[in-house]
Amino acid sequence: MKFFVDTADIDAIRELNDLGMVDGVTTNPSLILKSGRAIAEVTAEICAMVEGPVSAEVVAEKADDMIAEGRHLAKIAPNVCIKVPLTWDGLKACRVLSDEGHKLNVTLCFSPAQAILAAKAGATFISPFIGRLDDIHLDGMDLIADIREIYDNYGYETEILAASIRSVNHIVDAAKIGADVITAPPSVIKSMANHVLTDKGLAQFNADWAQTGQKIL
Ligand code: E4P
């Protein structure tokens, strides 16, 4: 499973990237706002640090405008992945930009039907939003499973990028279903290391070690 980091926070990306845990990065207009930086500047900095695809999202609503914005974003670095919304115009932009050889991440996917269209429009990644479905009391993980089944039925090469991840369980469940990629905030990725029995076991080892009176160094 590939790990993308869902942030435009350079320091947070660097910490995970230095551990070899970053296969890519996703940003969106809200994350750019949170960074407080210009999209071109922060995207260029992330692209220079990370080898894998770095999603940068268009904000236009009409296909022609999305295409122009996408071409502009793609000039920032060779590993920019153009992110377009799953609207009819977004699918048109996806087809054109994909045919030009760009990587495309089709975002804001909330149904299997939308995911089929994205695959047929040449998307490199489809981003189903798990957390936002859970927020309205639907099961986001069912969507991941449905898309996995459909894509496997037909051999679609579009990768399933499980997005809007809010918990470690989301990541584990997406992995069990066979999502190709997850994108999660750095805090969620780091919290995968936590376990209460690890903490308890370490406390016991430290207490016992203190009683030995020994030192390793
Ligand atoms: C990633 O591509 C998405 O923009 C992101 O995962 C959305 O997450 P959120 O629903 O927590 O904002």
Short mmCIF file of C-alpha atoms in Angstrom, two decimals, residues 106-203:
data_model
loop_
_atom_site.label_atom_id
_atom_site.label_comp_id
_atom_site.label_asym_id
_atom_site.label_seq_id
_atom_site.Cartn_x
_atom_site.Cartn_y
_atom_site.Cartn_z
CA VAL A 106 -10.15 12.86 -9.70
CA THR A 107 -11.35 14.03 -6.32
CA LEU A 108 -14.59 14.39 -4.35
CA CYS A 109 -15.81 10.91 -5.33
CA PHE A 110 -18.78 9.68 -3.31
CA SER A 111 -20.27 6.89 -5.42
CA PRO A 112 -19.21 3.80 -7.42
CA ALA A 113 -20.90 5.29 -10.50
CA GLN A 114 -18.66 8.36 -10.29
CA ALA A 115 -15.62 6.11 -9.93
CA ILE A 116 -16.49 4.22 -13.13
CA LEU A 117 -16.67 7.48 -15.07
CA ALA A 118 -13.31 8.63 -13.69
CA ALA A 119 -11.64 5.38 -14.80
CA LYS A 120 -13.14 5.72 -18.26
CA ALA A 121 -11.95 9.37 -18.43
CA GLY A 122 -8.35 8.24 -17.90
CA ALA A 123 -7.85 9.12 -14.22
CA THR A 124 -4.56 7.99 -12.70
CA PHE A 125 -6.16 8.10 -9.24
CA ILE A 126 -9.75 8.13 -8.01
CA SER A 127 -10.21 9.73 -4.58
CA PRO A 128 -13.24 8.35 -2.69
CA PHE A 129 -13.79 10.38 0.49
CA ILE A 130 -14.31 7.99 3.40
CA GLY A 131 -14.58 10.42 6.32
CA ARG A 132 -17.08 12.76 4.70
CA LEU A 133 -19.42 9.80 4.01
CA ASP A 134 -19.04 8.63 7.61
CA ASP A 135 -19.89 12.21 8.68
CA ILE A 136 -23.36 11.82 7.15
CA HIS A 137 -23.82 8.32 8.59
CA LEU A 138 -23.00 6.38 5.44
CA ASP A 139 -20.22 3.78 5.38
CA GLY A 140 -17.25 5.20 3.51
CA MET A 141 -15.53 1.83 3.55
CA ASP A 142 -18.40 0.27 1.57
CA LEU A 143 -17.54 2.71 -1.21
CA ILE A 144 -13.90 1.60 -1.24
CA ALA A 145 -14.99 -2.05 -1.41
CA ASP A 146 -17.48 -1.38 -4.24
CA ILE A 147 -14.91 0.49 -6.32
CA ARG A 148 -12.28 -2.24 -5.71
CA GLU A 149 -14.73 -4.91 -6.93
CA ILE A 150 -15.77 -2.95 -10.01
CA TYR A 151 -12.24 -1.94 -11.03
CA ASP A 152 -11.07 -5.54 -10.62
CA ASN A 153 -14.01 -6.85 -12.66
CA TYR A 154 -12.87 -4.83 -15.65
CA GLY A 155 -9.14 -4.44 -15.07
CA TYR A 156 -9.31 -0.66 -14.82
CA GLU A 157 -5.83 0.68 -14.14
CA THR A 158 -7.00 3.75 -12.20
CA GLU A 159 -5.62 3.49 -8.66
CA ILE A 160 -7.96 3.75 -5.69
CA LEU A 161 -6.67 6.55 -3.45
CA ALA A 162 -8.65 6.30 -0.21
CA ALA A 163 -9.05 9.91 0.98
CA SER A 164 -10.69 11.89 3.77
CA ILE A 165 -9.10 9.50 6.24
CA ARG A 166 -9.69 10.35 9.87
CA SER A 167 -8.44 7.33 11.83
CA VAL A 168 -6.00 4.45 11.95
CA ASN A 169 -8.94 2.07 11.48
CA HIS A 170 -9.73 3.79 8.19
CA ILE A 171 -6.20 3.01 6.98
CA VAL A 172 -6.26 -0.61 8.13
CA ASP A 173 -9.73 -1.24 6.69
CA ALA A 174 -8.76 0.36 3.37
CA ALA A 175 -5.64 -1.83 3.28
CA LYS A 176 -7.71 -4.99 3.95
CA ILE A 177 -10.04 -4.12 1.08
CA GLY A 178 -7.09 -3.47 -1.21
CA ALA A 179 -7.08 0.27 -1.80
CA ASP A 180 -3.92 1.03 -3.78
CA VAL A 181 -3.10 4.21 -1.86
CA ILE A 182 -4.25 6.03 1.24
CA THR A 183 -3.83 9.72 1.82
CA ALA A 184 -3.96 10.79 5.43
CA PRO A 185 -2.95 13.70 7.64
CA PRO A 186 0.54 13.29 9.18
CA SER A 187 -0.98 12.99 12.68
CA VAL A 188 -3.05 9.95 11.65
CA ILE A 189 -0.07 8.25 9.99
CA LYS A 190 2.08 8.83 13.07
CA SER A 191 -0.62 7.53 15.40
CA MET A 192 -0.42 4.15 13.61
CA ALA A 193 2.65 3.54 15.81
CA ASN A 194 0.66 3.84 19.03
CA HIS A 195 -0.57 0.90 21.09
CA VAL A 196 -1.46 0.86 24.77
CA LEU A 197 0.26 -2.52 25.24
CA THR A 198 3.45 -1.15 23.68
CA ASP A 199 3.42 1.70 26.22
CA LYS A 200 2.66 -0.70 29.08
CA GLY A 201 5.33 -3.18 28.01
CA LEU A 202 7.95 -0.45 27.64
CA ALA A 203 7.16 0.93 31.10
#
